[in-house]
Each structure stands twice: as C-alpha cells, then as structure tokens.
Amino acid sequence: MKIGDLVKKKKTALYSVTKIGVVIATNPRSRRDGTLECSTVRVRWADAYGSFWTTFDSLDMVSEA
C-alpha cells in the first residue's frame, strides 16, 4: 500500500459502515533482514471523518494510485 491509494475499511461484526479514504502516509519498519514492512498507514477519510493511523490488515484496496 502506498500514498495516494484509495482504500476502504473492512467490514467486521463491530464495524459495518463502509468508509472510503486515501492513504496519506505510511509507517515503514525495518525487519532484521533489512527489508521494509508497512504495518500501519495514515488514511484521510471521506465526509470530514478525519485522518487516522490504521493497520494495513483492517483495510481493503479499492484503487491504486
């Protein structure tokens, strides 16, 4: 996932509202082998909901930038 990607929140038993947003920042972490992992991204959500850090696993990709 990279900056500019369009994403939506995965539906869960506790979260059933579909929110759409754009990735505005990533939080890469270095693994021991030197590769990068991006486990969290900052998303600017539509409808003035706000910008929040969220885990990669809780998002579905809608469209790539």
PDB file of C-alpha atoms in Angstrom:
ATOM      1  CA  MET A   1       0.000   0.000   0.000  1.00  0.00           C
ATOM      2  CA  LYS A   2       1.357   3.432  -0.890  1.00  0.00           C
ATOM      3  CA  ILE A   3       0.470   7.105  -0.637  1.00  0.00           C
ATOM      4  CA  GLY A   4      -2.445   8.006  -2.892  1.00  0.00           C
ATOM      5  CA  ASP A   5      -4.121   4.578  -2.819  1.00  0.00           C
ATOM      6  CA  LEU A   6      -7.901   4.560  -2.359  1.00  0.00           C
ATOM      7  CA  VAL A   7      -8.932   2.235   0.465  1.00  0.00           C
ATOM      8  CA  LYS A   8     -11.986   1.196   2.434  1.00  0.00           C
ATOM      9  CA  LYS A   9     -12.364  -0.157   5.934  1.00  0.00           C
ATOM     10  CA  LYS A  10     -13.036  -3.909   6.081  1.00  0.00           C
ATOM     11  CA  LYS A  11     -16.442  -4.800   7.425  1.00  0.00           C
ATOM     12  CA  THR A  12     -16.415  -6.652  10.735  1.00  0.00           C
ATOM     13  CA  ALA A  13     -19.011  -7.667  13.285  1.00  0.00           C
ATOM     14  CA  LEU A  14     -18.267  -4.454  15.185  1.00  0.00           C
ATOM     15  CA  TYR A  15     -17.785  -2.174  12.159  1.00  0.00           C
ATOM     16  CA  SER A  16     -20.369  -2.384   9.366  1.00  0.00           C
ATOM     17  CA  VAL A  17     -20.273   1.152   7.917  1.00  0.00           C
ATOM     18  CA  THR A  18     -18.364   1.478   4.642  1.00  0.00           C
ATOM     19  CA  LYS A  19     -15.806   4.277   4.830  1.00  0.00           C
ATOM     20  CA  ILE A  20     -13.629   5.292   1.860  1.00  0.00           C
ATOM     21  CA  GLY A  21     -10.342   7.128   2.232  1.00  0.00           C
ATOM     22  CA  VAL A  22      -6.969   7.953   0.703  1.00  0.00           C
ATOM     23  CA  VAL A  23      -3.625   6.832   2.129  1.00  0.00           C
ATOM     24  CA  ILE A  24      -1.677   9.987   3.030  1.00  0.00           C
ATOM     25  CA  ALA A  25       1.307   8.494   4.909  1.00  0.00           C
ATOM     26  CA  THR A  26       2.977   5.171   5.628  1.00  0.00           C
ATOM     27  CA  ASN A  27       4.904   3.967   8.657  1.00  0.00           C
ATOM     28  CA  PRO A  28       7.592   1.604   7.329  1.00  0.00           C
ATOM     29  CA  ARG A  29       9.558  -0.562   9.748  1.00  0.00           C
ATOM     30  CA  SER A  30      12.845  -2.301   9.062  1.00  0.00           C
ATOM     31  CA  ARG A  31      12.970  -6.052   9.530  1.00  0.00           C
ATOM     32  CA  ARG A  32      16.085  -7.839  10.723  1.00  0.00           C
ATOM     33  CA  ASP A  33      16.893  -8.881   7.142  1.00  0.00           C
ATOM     34  CA  GLY A  34      16.903  -5.224   6.005  1.00  0.00           C
ATOM     35  CA  THR A  35      13.576  -5.283   4.121  1.00  0.00           C
ATOM     36  CA  LEU A  36      10.788  -2.846   4.944  1.00  0.00           C
ATOM     37  CA  GLU A  37       7.374  -3.701   6.309  1.00  0.00           C
ATOM     38  CA  CYS A  38       4.450  -1.253   6.316  1.00  0.00           C
ATOM     39  CA  SER A  39       2.031  -2.370   9.006  1.00  0.00           C
ATOM     40  CA  THR A  40       0.249   0.971   9.521  1.00  0.00           C
ATOM     41  CA  VAL A  41      -0.897   3.733   7.205  1.00  0.00           C
ATOM     42  CA  ARG A  42      -2.481   7.137   7.808  1.00  0.00           C
ATOM     43  CA  VAL A  43      -5.776   7.480   5.980  1.00  0.00           C
ATOM     44  CA  ARG A  44      -7.719  10.666   5.217  1.00  0.00           C
ATOM     45  CA  TRP A  45     -11.327   9.513   5.376  1.00  0.00           C
ATOM     46  CA  ALA A  46     -14.154  10.992   3.283  1.00  0.00           C
ATOM     47  CA  ASP A  47     -17.060  13.028   4.658  1.00  0.00           C
ATOM     48  CA  ALA A  48     -14.840  15.040   7.041  1.00  0.00           C
ATOM     49  CA  TYR A  49     -14.431  11.939   9.239  1.00  0.00           C
ATOM     50  CA  GLY A  50     -10.774  12.819   9.843  1.00  0.00           C
ATOM     51  CA  SER A  51      -7.278  11.354   9.404  1.00  0.00           C
ATOM     52  CA  PHE A  52      -6.183   8.368  11.452  1.00  0.00           C
ATOM     53  CA  TRP A  53      -3.415   5.770  11.607  1.00  0.00           C
ATOM     54  CA  THR A  54      -4.813   2.310  10.949  1.00  0.00           C
ATOM     55  CA  THR A  55      -3.433  -1.150  10.412  1.00  0.00           C
ATOM     56  CA  PHE A  56      -2.892  -2.479   6.921  1.00  0.00           C
ATOM     57  CA  ASP A  57      -4.869  -5.622   7.800  1.00  0.00           C
ATOM     58  CA  SER A  58      -8.045  -3.632   8.552  1.00  0.00           C
ATOM     59  CA  LEU A  59      -8.189  -2.118   5.045  1.00  0.00           C
ATOM     60  CA  ASP A  60      -9.229  -3.290   1.578  1.00  0.00           C
ATOM     61  CA  MET A  61      -7.673  -1.718  -1.528  1.00  0.00           C
ATOM     62  CA  VAL A  62     -10.197  -0.009  -3.811  1.00  0.00           C
ATOM     63  CA  SER A  63      -7.799   1.522  -6.339  1.00  0.00           C
ATOM     64  CA  GLU A  64      -4.044   2.050  -6.625  1.00  0.00           C
ATOM     65  CA  ALA A  65      -2.555   5.497  -7.237  1.00  0.00           C
TER      66      ALA A  65
END
